[in-house]
Short mmCIF file of C-alpha atoms and ligand atoms in Angstrom, two decimals:
data_model
loop_
_atom_site.label_atom_id
_atom_site.label_comp_id
_atom_site.label_asym_id
_atom_site.label_seq_id
_atom_site.Cartn_x
_atom_site.Cartn_y
_atom_site.Cartn_z
CA MET Q 186 -38.00 111.77 25.98
CA LYS Q 187 -40.19 111.96 28.87
CA LYS Q 188 -39.25 110.06 32.00
CA THR Q 189 -40.97 106.75 32.03
CA MET Q 190 -43.29 106.50 34.91
CA ARG Q 191 -42.25 103.59 37.15
CA PHE Q 192 -44.65 100.89 37.76
CA PHE Q 193 -45.45 99.72 41.14
CA LEU Q 194 -45.03 96.20 42.71
CA SER Q 195 -48.61 95.48 42.77
CA ALA Q 196 -49.57 93.14 39.97
CA VAL Q 197 -52.98 94.74 39.58
CA ALA Q 198 -51.30 98.08 38.90
CA PHE Q 199 -48.87 96.49 36.48
CA ALA Q 200 -51.57 94.54 34.79
CA ALA Q 201 -53.70 97.82 34.38
CA LEU Q 202 -50.90 99.89 33.27
CA ALA Q 203 -49.88 97.41 30.70
CA PHE Q 204 -52.78 98.51 28.69
CA VAL Q 205 -51.57 102.12 28.33
CA CYS Q 206 -50.25 102.65 24.90
CA MET Q 207 -48.79 106.06 24.13
CA PRO Q 208 -47.08 106.85 20.61
CA ALA Q 209 -43.44 107.72 20.77
CA ALA Q 210 -42.20 110.46 18.36
CA ALA Q 211 -40.95 109.06 15.13
CA GLN Q 212 -37.06 109.26 15.87
CA ASN Q 213 -36.72 105.73 14.59
CA LYS Q 214 -34.87 105.69 11.33
CA LEU Q 215 -34.20 102.44 9.42
CA THR Q 216 -32.34 102.07 6.13
CA ILE Q 217 -32.00 98.68 4.71
CA ASN Q 218 -29.36 98.01 2.08
CA ALA Q 219 -30.99 95.29 0.18
CA ASP Q 220 -28.36 94.86 -2.54
CA LEU Q 221 -25.35 94.93 -0.11
CA GLY Q 222 -25.62 91.70 1.83
CA LYS Q 223 -22.57 89.32 2.05
CA ASP Q 224 -22.73 87.03 5.06
CA VAL Q 225 -25.09 84.19 5.51
CA ILE Q 226 -27.10 83.75 8.66
CA SER Q 227 -26.63 80.11 9.49
CA LYS Q 228 -29.82 78.18 10.29
CA HIS Q 229 -27.68 76.67 13.07
CA ILE Q 230 -27.95 80.10 14.88
CA TYR Q 231 -31.52 78.87 15.68
CA GLY Q 232 -30.42 75.66 17.31
CA HIS Q 233 -31.62 74.29 20.65
CA PHE Q 234 -30.37 72.31 23.83
CA SER Q 235 -31.76 69.48 25.62
CA GLU Q 236 -30.13 68.05 28.77
CA HIS Q 237 -30.96 65.15 31.04
CA LEU Q 238 -32.58 67.63 33.42
CA GLY Q 239 -35.86 67.42 34.94
CA HIS Q 240 -38.62 66.75 32.49
CA CYS Q 241 -36.62 67.77 29.40
CA ILE Q 242 -35.73 64.40 28.07
CA TYR Q 243 -38.02 62.18 30.32
CA GLY Q 244 -41.53 63.17 29.76
CA GLY Q 245 -40.68 66.09 27.31
CA TYR Q 246 -39.37 63.84 24.47
CA TRP Q 247 -39.17 60.31 25.82
CA VAL Q 248 -42.41 58.58 26.94
CA GLY Q 249 -41.19 55.02 25.99
CA GLU Q 250 -42.92 52.85 23.57
CA ASP Q 251 -45.73 51.42 25.77
CA SER Q 252 -47.02 54.90 26.71
CA SER Q 253 -50.49 56.00 25.73
CA ILE Q 254 -49.17 59.22 24.64
CA PRO Q 255 -48.85 58.93 20.73
CA ASN Q 256 -45.20 58.19 19.99
CA THR Q 257 -42.81 56.85 17.55
CA ARG Q 258 -40.34 54.40 18.92
CA GLY Q 259 -40.73 56.17 22.52
CA ILE Q 260 -40.48 59.65 21.38
CA ARG Q 261 -43.62 61.71 21.51
CA ASN Q 262 -44.93 62.83 18.17
CA ASP Q 263 -46.55 65.98 19.48
CA VAL Q 264 -43.35 67.51 20.40
CA VAL Q 265 -41.40 66.35 17.28
CA GLN Q 266 -44.12 67.72 15.06
CA ALA Q 267 -43.91 71.15 16.94
CA LEU Q 268 -40.13 71.39 16.63
CA ARG Q 269 -40.35 70.28 12.91
CA ASP Q 270 -42.71 73.32 12.54
CA ILE Q 271 -40.00 75.66 13.43
CA SER Q 272 -37.48 73.92 11.39
CA ILE Q 273 -35.13 73.03 14.37
CA PRO Q 274 -31.78 72.81 12.76
CA ASN Q 275 -29.72 70.88 15.39
CA LEU Q 276 -30.25 69.69 18.95
CA ARG Q 277 -27.31 69.52 21.70
CA TRP Q 278 -27.31 66.69 24.02
CA PRO Q 279 -26.90 65.33 26.76
CA GLY Q 280 -25.76 68.25 28.64
CA GLY Q 281 -24.85 70.65 30.19
CA CYS Q 282 -23.28 69.80 33.59
CA PHE Q 283 -24.79 66.24 32.92
CA ALA Q 284 -22.58 65.83 29.91
CA ASP Q 285 -19.47 65.59 32.07
CA GLU Q 286 -20.82 62.92 34.10
CA TYR Q 287 -22.39 60.90 31.29
CA HIS Q 288 -20.83 57.70 30.48
CA TRP Q 289 -22.26 56.84 27.09
CA MET Q 290 -21.79 53.06 27.19
CA ASP Q 291 -24.23 53.00 30.13
CA GLY Q 292 -26.84 54.18 27.58
CA ILE Q 293 -26.58 51.54 24.85
CA GLY Q 294 -27.99 47.85 24.52
CA PRO Q 295 -31.39 46.57 25.82
CA ARG Q 296 -32.90 49.15 28.06
CA ASN Q 297 -33.65 46.62 30.83
CA LYS Q 298 -29.88 45.82 31.22
CA ARG Q 299 -28.67 49.40 31.22
CA PRO Q 300 -27.04 50.48 34.57
CA LYS Q 301 -28.59 53.21 36.58
CA MET Q 302 -26.85 56.33 37.97
CA VAL Q 303 -27.69 59.36 40.19
CA ASN Q 304 -28.09 62.62 38.33
CA THR Q 305 -26.22 64.41 41.08
CA HIS Q 306 -26.51 67.86 39.18
CA TRP Q 307 -30.20 68.01 38.74
CA GLY Q 308 -32.27 66.95 41.67
CA GLY Q 309 -30.20 63.93 42.71
CA VAL Q 310 -32.90 61.65 40.83
CA THR Q 311 -32.02 58.33 39.41
CA GLU Q 312 -31.31 58.19 35.78
CA ASP Q 313 -32.05 54.89 34.17
CA ASN Q 314 -30.26 55.46 30.92
CA SER Q 315 -33.38 54.30 28.88
CA PHE Q 316 -32.71 57.33 26.75
CA GLY Q 317 -29.14 56.95 25.19
CA THR Q 318 -27.10 57.33 21.96
CA HIS Q 319 -29.69 55.41 19.65
CA GLU Q 320 -32.63 57.21 21.00
CA PHE Q 321 -31.06 60.57 20.68
CA LEU Q 322 -30.06 60.05 17.17
CA ASP Q 323 -33.39 58.62 16.42
CA LEU Q 324 -34.96 61.94 17.57
CA CYS Q 325 -32.50 63.88 15.61
CA GLU Q 326 -33.71 61.76 12.48
CA GLN Q 327 -37.24 62.27 13.41
CA LEU Q 328 -36.67 65.99 13.80
CA GLY Q 329 -34.74 66.28 10.68
CA CYS Q 330 -31.98 68.05 12.49
CA GLU Q 331 -28.42 67.67 13.21
CA PRO Q 332 -27.06 66.18 16.36
CA TYR Q 333 -24.66 68.12 18.59
CA ILE Q 334 -23.24 65.81 21.00
CA CYS Q 335 -21.25 66.99 24.07
CA GLY Q 336 -18.61 64.52 25.29
CA ASN Q 337 -17.34 64.10 28.88
CA VAL Q 338 -13.98 65.80 29.79
CA GLY Q 339 -14.77 66.31 33.42
CA SER Q 340 -15.23 62.56 34.59
CA GLY Q 341 -14.55 60.76 31.43
CA SER Q 342 -11.36 59.62 29.67
CA VAL Q 343 -9.92 60.16 26.30
CA GLU Q 344 -10.43 56.54 25.26
CA GLU Q 345 -14.16 56.80 26.29
CA MET Q 346 -14.76 59.88 24.07
CA SER Q 347 -12.75 58.53 21.12
CA LYS Q 348 -14.62 55.32 21.18
CA TRP Q 349 -17.91 57.21 21.24
CA VAL Q 350 -16.97 58.99 18.03
CA GLU Q 351 -16.09 55.49 16.57
CA TYR Q 352 -19.18 53.79 17.75
CA ILE Q 353 -21.44 56.43 16.10
CA THR Q 354 -19.55 57.43 12.85
CA PHE Q 355 -17.13 54.31 11.77
CA ASP Q 356 -18.67 52.36 8.94
CA GLY Q 357 -15.88 49.52 8.75
CA GLU Q 358 -15.14 46.68 10.78
CA SER Q 359 -13.96 47.83 14.31
CA PRO Q 360 -14.87 46.81 18.03
CA MET Q 361 -17.10 49.93 18.35
CA SER Q 362 -18.81 49.33 14.97
CA LYS Q 363 -19.51 45.74 15.96
CA LEU Q 364 -21.05 46.89 19.14
CA ARG Q 365 -23.26 49.26 17.33
CA ARG Q 366 -24.33 46.68 14.95
CA GLU Q 367 -25.05 44.28 17.81
CA ASN Q 368 -27.19 47.05 19.27
CA GLY Q 369 -29.41 47.25 16.16
CA ARG Q 370 -27.70 49.90 13.82
CA ASP Q 371 -25.72 48.72 10.95
CA LYS Q 372 -24.95 52.15 9.05
CA PRO Q 373 -23.16 54.75 11.12
CA TRP Q 374 -24.67 58.12 11.83
CA LYS Q 375 -23.46 61.46 10.48
CA VAL Q 376 -22.38 63.53 13.38
CA ARG Q 377 -20.77 66.71 12.74
CA PHE Q 378 -21.18 69.00 15.81
CA TRP Q 379 -19.10 67.51 18.65
CA GLY Q 380 -18.41 69.29 21.99
CA VAL Q 381 -15.31 68.55 24.08
CA GLY Q 382 -16.68 69.14 27.44
CA ASN Q 383 -19.00 71.69 29.01
CA GLU Q 384 -18.45 74.50 31.33
CA ASN Q 385 -15.08 73.07 32.18
CA TRP Q 386 -14.28 76.21 34.34
CA GLY Q 387 -17.20 75.16 36.74
CA CYS Q 388 -19.37 72.07 36.72
CA GLY Q 389 -17.22 70.31 34.04
CA GLY Q 390 -14.13 70.06 36.32
CA ASN Q 391 -13.43 73.47 37.82
CA MET Q 392 -10.46 73.80 35.60
CA THR Q 393 -8.17 76.80 34.74
CA ALA Q 394 -7.99 77.99 31.23
CA GLU Q 395 -4.66 76.99 30.62
CA TYR Q 396 -5.32 73.37 31.99
CA TYR Q 397 -8.39 72.85 29.92
CA THR Q 398 -6.78 74.10 26.83
CA ASP Q 399 -4.19 71.28 27.06
CA LEU Q 400 -6.77 68.91 28.00
CA TYR Q 401 -8.99 70.05 24.99
CA LYS Q 402 -6.13 69.30 22.59
CA ARG Q 403 -5.50 65.81 24.02
CA TYR Q 404 -9.22 64.81 23.85
CA ALA Q 405 -9.61 66.44 20.44
CA THR Q 406 -6.66 64.64 19.01
CA TYR Q 407 -8.34 61.25 19.35
CA CYS Q 408 -11.86 62.14 18.15
CA ARG Q 409 -11.29 60.87 14.67
CA ASN Q 410 -12.82 61.68 11.41
CA TYR Q 411 -13.98 58.38 10.02
CA GLY Q 412 -14.76 58.02 6.27
CA ASP Q 413 -16.41 61.26 5.02
CA ASN Q 414 -17.81 62.07 8.39
CA ARG Q 415 -15.99 65.34 9.30
CA LEU Q 416 -16.21 66.52 12.84
CA TYR Q 417 -16.79 70.15 13.67
CA LYS Q 418 -15.02 70.29 17.33
CA ILE Q 419 -16.42 72.69 19.84
CA ALA Q 420 -14.20 73.71 22.66
CA GLY Q 421 -15.78 74.28 26.03
CA GLY Q 422 -15.38 78.14 26.01
CA PRO Q 423 -15.74 80.97 28.43
CA ASN Q 424 -18.37 81.80 30.91
CA GLU Q 425 -19.68 85.13 30.18
CA GLY Q 426 -17.02 88.02 30.19
CA ASP Q 427 -14.15 85.62 30.83
CA TYR Q 428 -11.82 87.05 28.17
CA HIS Q 429 -8.63 85.30 29.40
CA TRP Q 430 -10.46 82.03 28.81
CA MET Q 431 -10.97 82.86 25.28
CA THR Q 432 -7.52 84.30 24.81
CA THR Q 433 -5.82 81.16 26.13
CA LEU Q 434 -7.93 78.71 24.05
CA MET Q 435 -7.58 80.69 20.85
CA LYS Q 436 -4.00 81.29 21.15
CA ASN Q 437 -3.00 77.85 22.21
CA ALA Q 438 -5.45 75.56 20.61
CA GLY Q 439 -7.05 77.77 17.94
CA ARG Q 440 -5.89 75.66 15.07
CA HIS Q 441 -7.21 72.30 16.73
CA LEU Q 442 -10.85 73.54 17.02
CA GLN Q 443 -13.70 74.56 14.74
CA GLY Q 444 -15.90 76.29 17.44
CA VAL Q 445 -15.73 77.75 20.86
CA SER Q 446 -18.78 77.76 23.12
CA LEU Q 447 -20.01 80.65 25.12
CA HIS Q 448 -22.47 80.62 27.83
CA TYR Q 449 -24.47 83.73 28.95
CA TYR Q 450 -27.94 83.50 31.06
CA THR Q 451 -30.14 86.25 31.53
CA VAL Q 452 -30.89 86.47 35.25
CA PRO Q 453 -33.11 89.31 36.10
CA LYS Q 454 -31.97 89.71 39.89
CA ASN Q 455 -29.16 87.50 41.18
CA TRP Q 456 -28.03 83.96 41.38
CA ASN Q 457 -29.64 83.52 44.80
CA ASP Q 458 -33.07 84.96 44.03
CA LYS Q 459 -33.24 85.23 40.29
CA GLY Q 460 -36.77 86.54 40.24
CA SER Q 461 -40.11 85.07 39.40
CA ALA Q 462 -40.98 84.09 35.68
CA THR Q 463 -44.42 85.45 35.89
CA VAL Q 464 -44.71 87.89 38.70
CA PHE Q 465 -42.54 90.83 38.02
CA ASP Q 466 -42.67 94.78 37.94
CA GLU Q 467 -41.50 97.06 35.08
CA GLU Q 468 -38.30 97.61 36.93
CA GLN Q 469 -37.58 93.81 36.70
CA TYR Q 470 -38.63 93.80 33.08
CA PHE Q 471 -36.07 96.63 32.54
CA GLU Q 472 -33.43 94.83 34.32
CA THR Q 473 -34.09 91.59 32.33
CA VAL Q 474 -34.19 93.28 28.87
CA SER Q 475 -31.02 95.40 29.86
CA LYS Q 476 -29.17 92.31 30.96
CA THR Q 477 -29.98 90.38 27.85
CA LEU Q 478 -28.54 92.98 25.77
CA ARG Q 479 -25.08 92.42 27.40
CA MET Q 480 -25.04 89.52 24.86
CA GLU Q 481 -24.09 92.22 22.08
CA GLU Q 482 -21.01 93.17 24.28
CA LEU Q 483 -19.87 89.56 25.09
CA VAL Q 484 -20.25 88.49 21.54
CA SER Q 485 -18.45 91.53 20.13
CA ARG Q 486 -15.61 91.40 22.77
CA HIS Q 487 -15.10 87.60 22.49
CA SER Q 488 -15.31 88.03 18.59
CA SER Q 489 -12.33 90.60 18.60
CA ILE Q 490 -10.16 88.33 20.58
CA MET Q 491 -11.07 85.58 17.92
CA ASP Q 492 -10.17 87.92 15.43
CA GLN Q 493 -6.46 88.37 16.56
CA TYR Q 494 -5.95 84.70 16.37
CA ASP Q 495 -8.27 83.91 13.44
CA PRO Q 496 -8.53 86.87 11.39
CA MET Q 497 -10.18 84.69 8.50
CA LYS Q 498 -13.03 83.87 10.77
CA ARG Q 499 -12.63 80.19 10.15
CA VAL Q 500 -13.64 79.27 13.93
CA GLY Q 501 -17.21 79.70 15.01
CA LEU Q 502 -18.34 81.50 18.12
CA ILE Q 503 -21.03 79.10 19.43
CA PRO Q 504 -23.22 80.60 22.35
CA ASP Q 505 -24.42 77.05 23.08
CA GLU Q 506 -26.40 77.85 26.36
CA TRP Q 507 -28.36 81.20 26.50
CA GLY Q 508 -31.89 82.37 27.76
CA THR Q 509 -33.53 83.56 30.80
CA TRP Q 510 -33.12 81.87 34.10
CA TYR Q 511 -35.69 82.59 36.99
CA ASN Q 512 -36.74 81.01 40.14
CA VAL Q 513 -38.33 77.65 39.43
CA GLU Q 514 -42.30 77.69 39.62
CA PRO Q 515 -43.67 77.29 43.04
CA GLU Q 516 -43.87 73.70 44.29
CA THR Q 517 -41.88 72.13 41.62
CA ASN Q 518 -38.44 70.27 42.23
CA PRO Q 519 -35.70 73.07 42.47
CA GLY Q 520 -33.34 70.75 40.72
CA PHE Q 521 -35.77 70.46 37.65
CA LEU Q 522 -35.28 74.20 36.50
CA TYR Q 523 -39.03 74.32 35.42
CA GLN Q 524 -40.21 77.93 34.58
CA GLN Q 525 -42.91 79.64 32.82
CA ASN Q 526 -42.46 81.72 29.67
CA THR Q 527 -44.07 85.05 29.19
CA MET Q 528 -44.29 87.61 26.61
CA ARG Q 529 -41.03 89.12 28.42
CA ASP Q 530 -39.20 85.78 27.28
CA ALA Q 531 -40.42 86.53 23.57
CA ILE Q 532 -38.87 89.98 23.73
CA VAL Q 533 -35.59 88.42 25.13
CA ALA Q 534 -35.53 85.85 22.33
CA GLY Q 535 -36.04 88.31 19.67
CA ILE Q 536 -33.31 90.48 20.93
CA ASN Q 537 -30.91 87.80 21.25
CA LEU Q 538 -31.67 86.35 17.74
CA ASN Q 539 -31.26 89.84 16.27
CA ILE Q 540 -27.96 90.15 18.03
CA PHE Q 541 -26.84 86.65 16.64
CA ASN Q 542 -27.76 87.50 13.20
CA ALA Q 543 -25.95 90.79 13.19
CA HIS Q 544 -22.71 88.64 14.09
CA CYS Q 545 -23.38 85.94 11.82
CA ASP Q 546 -19.91 86.38 10.21
CA ARG Q 547 -18.39 85.05 13.69
CA VAL Q 548 -21.73 83.42 15.43
CA LYS Q 549 -22.24 80.04 13.40
CA MET Q 550 -24.45 78.27 15.93
CA THR Q 551 -26.19 78.94 19.07
CA ASN Q 552 -28.57 76.77 21.46
CA ILE Q 553 -31.29 78.11 23.61
CA ALA Q 554 -31.60 76.45 26.82
CA GLN Q 555 -33.66 74.21 27.03
CA THR Q 556 -35.96 73.07 24.58
CA VAL Q 557 -38.83 71.41 26.63
CA ASN Q 558 -39.77 71.89 30.26
CA VAL Q 559 -36.40 73.72 31.51
CA LEU Q 560 -35.52 77.34 31.69
CA GLN Q 561 -36.37 79.26 28.57
CA ALA Q 562 -38.43 76.34 27.01
CA VAL Q 563 -40.25 76.62 23.56
CA ILE Q 564 -42.28 73.89 24.55
CA LEU Q 565 -43.92 72.79 27.94
CA THR Q 566 -45.61 69.47 28.50
CA ASP Q 567 -47.76 67.86 31.20
CA LYS Q 568 -48.27 64.33 30.77
CA GLU Q 569 -50.17 64.12 27.44
CA LYS Q 570 -50.71 67.94 27.20
CA MET Q 571 -48.48 70.31 25.62
CA VAL Q 572 -48.14 73.97 24.97
CA LEU Q 573 -45.95 76.26 22.79
CA THR Q 574 -44.56 79.25 24.66
CA PRO Q 575 -44.14 82.70 23.44
CA THR Q 576 -40.50 82.03 22.82
CA TYR Q 577 -41.61 79.01 20.48
CA TRP Q 578 -43.49 81.65 18.36
CA VAL Q 579 -40.45 83.94 17.91
CA TYR Q 580 -38.53 81.06 16.51
CA TRP Q 581 -41.55 80.34 14.35
CA LEU Q 582 -41.36 83.96 13.09
CA TYR Q 583 -37.70 83.97 12.76
CA LYS Q 584 -37.47 80.97 10.46
CA VAL Q 585 -37.46 83.28 7.50
CA HIS Q 586 -33.80 84.11 8.40
CA HIS Q 587 -32.41 80.47 8.03
CA GLU Q 588 -29.61 80.48 5.53
CA ALA Q 589 -30.68 84.10 4.25
CA THR Q 590 -28.11 86.69 3.54
CA LEU Q 591 -27.81 89.47 6.33
CA LEU Q 592 -28.62 92.85 5.13
CA PRO Q 593 -26.58 95.70 6.53
CA ILE Q 594 -28.77 98.16 8.13
CA GLU Q 595 -28.62 101.65 9.39
CA PHE Q 596 -30.64 102.13 12.51
CA SER Q 597 -31.15 104.74 15.07
CA CYS Q 598 -34.11 104.64 17.44
CA ASN Q 599 -35.79 106.08 20.64
CA THR Q 600 -34.68 105.20 23.97
CA TYR Q 601 -36.81 103.30 26.70
CA GLY Q 602 -35.94 104.03 30.35
CA VAL Q 603 -36.85 103.26 33.92
CA GLY Q 604 -35.25 105.11 36.81
CA GLY Q 605 -33.05 107.21 34.70
CA ARG Q 606 -31.60 104.37 32.95
CA LYS Q 607 -32.17 104.24 29.21
CA ILE Q 608 -31.75 101.55 26.55
CA ASP Q 609 -32.59 101.47 22.85
CA ALA Q 610 -36.28 100.93 22.52
CA VAL Q 611 -36.16 98.89 19.30
CA SER Q 612 -34.05 95.88 18.08
CA ALA Q 613 -33.80 95.05 14.26
CA SER Q 614 -32.46 92.63 11.83
CA ALA Q 615 -32.93 92.05 8.10
CA SER Q 616 -31.99 89.52 5.62
CA LYS Q 617 -32.83 88.38 2.04
CA ASP Q 618 -33.68 84.96 1.18
CA ALA Q 619 -32.73 82.73 -1.89
CA SER Q 620 -35.94 83.86 -3.55
CA GLY Q 621 -35.24 87.47 -3.11
CA LYS Q 622 -37.67 88.22 -0.35
CA VAL Q 623 -36.50 90.71 2.34
CA HIS Q 624 -37.56 89.90 6.03
CA ILE Q 625 -37.37 92.46 8.75
CA THR Q 626 -37.61 91.30 12.42
CA LEU Q 627 -38.33 94.10 14.97
CA VAL Q 628 -38.62 93.92 18.61
CA ASN Q 629 -40.38 96.95 20.52
CA LEU Q 630 -38.96 96.71 24.17
CA ASP Q 631 -40.97 99.36 25.46
CA PRO Q 632 -44.01 98.10 27.09
CA SER Q 633 -46.29 101.03 26.94
CA ARG Q 634 -45.24 103.21 23.95
CA GLU Q 635 -45.67 102.37 20.30
CA GLN Q 636 -42.86 102.91 18.00
CA VAL Q 637 -43.07 104.25 14.46
CA ILE Q 638 -40.26 103.50 12.25
CA ASP Q 639 -39.57 105.55 9.22
CA GLY Q 640 -37.75 103.32 6.75
CA GLU Q 641 -36.10 103.42 3.55
CA LEU Q 642 -35.58 100.14 1.36
CA ARG Q 643 -32.63 100.80 -1.04
CA GLY Q 644 -31.42 98.47 -3.66
CA MET Q 645 -34.76 96.82 -4.28
CA ALA Q 646 -38.12 97.84 -5.60
CA GLY Q 647 -40.46 96.07 -3.28
CA LYS Q 648 -43.97 95.75 -4.37
CA ASN Q 649 -45.71 93.65 -1.68
CA ILE Q 650 -45.46 93.99 2.02
CA SER Q 651 -46.97 91.64 4.83
CA GLY Q 652 -46.11 90.84 8.15
CA LYS Q 653 -46.72 88.75 11.42
CA ILE Q 654 -46.82 89.92 14.94
CA LEU Q 655 -46.51 88.50 18.35
CA THR Q 656 -47.75 90.62 21.28
CA SER Q 657 -50.10 90.53 24.20
CA PRO Q 658 -51.94 92.79 26.55
CA LYS Q 659 -49.63 91.94 29.26
CA LEU Q 660 -45.86 91.36 29.62
CA ASN Q 661 -46.42 88.44 31.93
CA ASP Q 662 -49.21 86.87 29.75
CA TYR Q 663 -48.34 83.23 29.06
CA ASN Q 664 -49.89 80.07 27.47
CA SER Q 665 -51.00 77.68 30.11
CA PHE Q 666 -52.35 74.03 29.75
CA ASP Q 667 -55.72 75.44 30.17
CA ARG Q 668 -55.34 78.56 27.95
CA PRO Q 669 -52.68 77.54 25.42
CA ASN Q 670 -53.31 80.41 22.94
CA THR Q 671 -53.08 83.31 25.24
CA VAL Q 672 -50.00 84.61 23.24
CA GLY Q 673 -49.88 83.71 19.67
CA VAL Q 674 -48.99 84.95 16.24
CA LYS Q 675 -51.26 87.09 14.38
CA ASP Q 676 -51.28 88.90 10.90
CA PHE Q 677 -49.65 92.36 11.14
CA LYS Q 678 -51.17 95.29 9.15
CA GLY Q 679 -48.88 97.90 10.63
CA ALA Q 680 -46.15 98.06 7.77
CA LYS Q 681 -46.49 100.14 4.59
CA LEU Q 682 -44.22 100.66 1.64
CA SER Q 683 -44.66 103.35 -1.02
CA SER Q 684 -41.91 104.27 -3.48
CA GLY Q 685 -39.15 102.76 -1.27
CA LYS Q 686 -40.41 104.47 1.92
CA LEU Q 687 -41.28 102.11 4.45
CA THR Q 688 -43.20 103.00 7.68
CA VAL Q 689 -43.61 100.28 10.50
CA THR Q 690 -45.68 101.09 13.48
CA LEU Q 691 -44.87 98.67 16.49
CA PRO Q 692 -47.24 98.19 19.03
CA PRO Q 693 -45.76 98.13 22.61
CA LYS Q 694 -43.91 94.91 23.94
CA SER Q 695 -44.13 93.28 20.43
CA VAL Q 696 -42.06 91.14 18.09
CA VAL Q 697 -42.96 91.70 14.51
CA MET Q 698 -41.60 90.12 11.13
CA VAL Q 699 -42.18 91.97 8.01
CA GLU Q 700 -41.82 90.36 4.65
CA ILE Q 701 -41.30 92.45 1.39
CA SER Q 702 -41.32 91.08 -2.03
O1 AHR H 1031 -28.78 74.82 31.27
C1 AHR H 1031 -28.60 74.44 32.67
C2 AHR H 1031 -27.12 74.26 33.00
O2 AHR H 1031 -26.78 75.55 33.16
C3 AHR H 1031 -26.39 73.54 32.12
O3 AHR H 1031 -26.33 72.10 32.56
C4 AHR H 1031 -24.83 74.13 32.38
O4 AHR H 1031 -23.96 74.00 31.46
C5 AHR H 1031 -25.14 75.65 32.82
O5 AHR H 1031 -24.68 75.96 33.98
#
């Protein structure tokens, strides 16, 4: 491997070099075993997270019934349609840190009578509770997705959480179902995914693993299964590589839970200066993708701990907050976590989703943070305008993996390096859907060299091959409100299949989906 030339800080130099494209010698070997799949990739791996934070809920989804922005019962139609187009499978709400300060009873009943609160975590703004339980569950119904509600452990009570479950899911006669009916909803909703606290090692109460584990059991006991509604209870899990937290939970509460969350954000620099979303050099790009690859280590190591206490893999590992976290865009509220989203983010998304697919025997759901206007958003809005980010298009490309069978692959690839450090240049994943079509998703991390993949398709006589690609001349290209189609999906002609021999030529910095039938 030639030593990769380092880019310089100047944005001009960066932009110019972004067009340089050198072929890499074909050392990328991929074997796809189309007849050996066993584990199903849950569609819930492609889930989302939306918090009462900045303009995620207010402005992002909720504009109110009287808005001139086209809406259905106050929820904007354009955002709903865009999320339906990527078959959003679930939505986590109301936080995040906000969840452990949220008192659900403040968010029901006539909107003009709902008490207000201060959103202390996110900008100190006044929350008027106009978007509450009914609005959220209406949103999920409009989206056609499953709700994932995160209850308040940090500042709430066992009784409060228990009553919330009763309010939403109990069909008979009870104080909470009566209240729900008085608020206009006769039939209960179905809610399966239920989080018991969020980041209880931090904003959710600064607890120890031991203390939270005991609390988890207490709260979870009173979250009841009413009628045929079956809760899938998700414990507040570890921060990044806190293996003690995972061990403590699994050892002492493993049989009382169905899922354990995991949070890991990709921060290119450090928590004090995270780096810009749009102005970065190749070294920062390399840092970003290297750090995001740590997800593989985190998922593997947490899974091995879970294997010790749950060898049958009954409990799901749920990375319900992940994605890039940069400095906020200049002149925006620092508490609103609004950031742009570039081709770099698309590459990050593609890598992480390939990792989650590979671990679908243990990873049953994930939620990128956060759907609209916050962190690694798939959608940005500005009043009546909406843009779909490069990350959105990765979710669009990867829809083919929902509920498909993961195919075992053997893969070796070139490396991509900066400053003497090297990582794999290509990330890959393959699955077979119910109709027998094989889909391969590939990410070329290298910003300046194409990658030629020599592949073999075993166990299937593929006849047709086609594909789609997401790429852009520069890594920091993004879709703005003025130029919303700068980064988008195009047909891909770089894949060939002949007598089981597969050749795919990946342009630099690209995310590709290949379909074989
Ligand atoms: O997604 C933003 C915040 O990051 C969430 O509220 C919190 O859970 C995490 O620290």
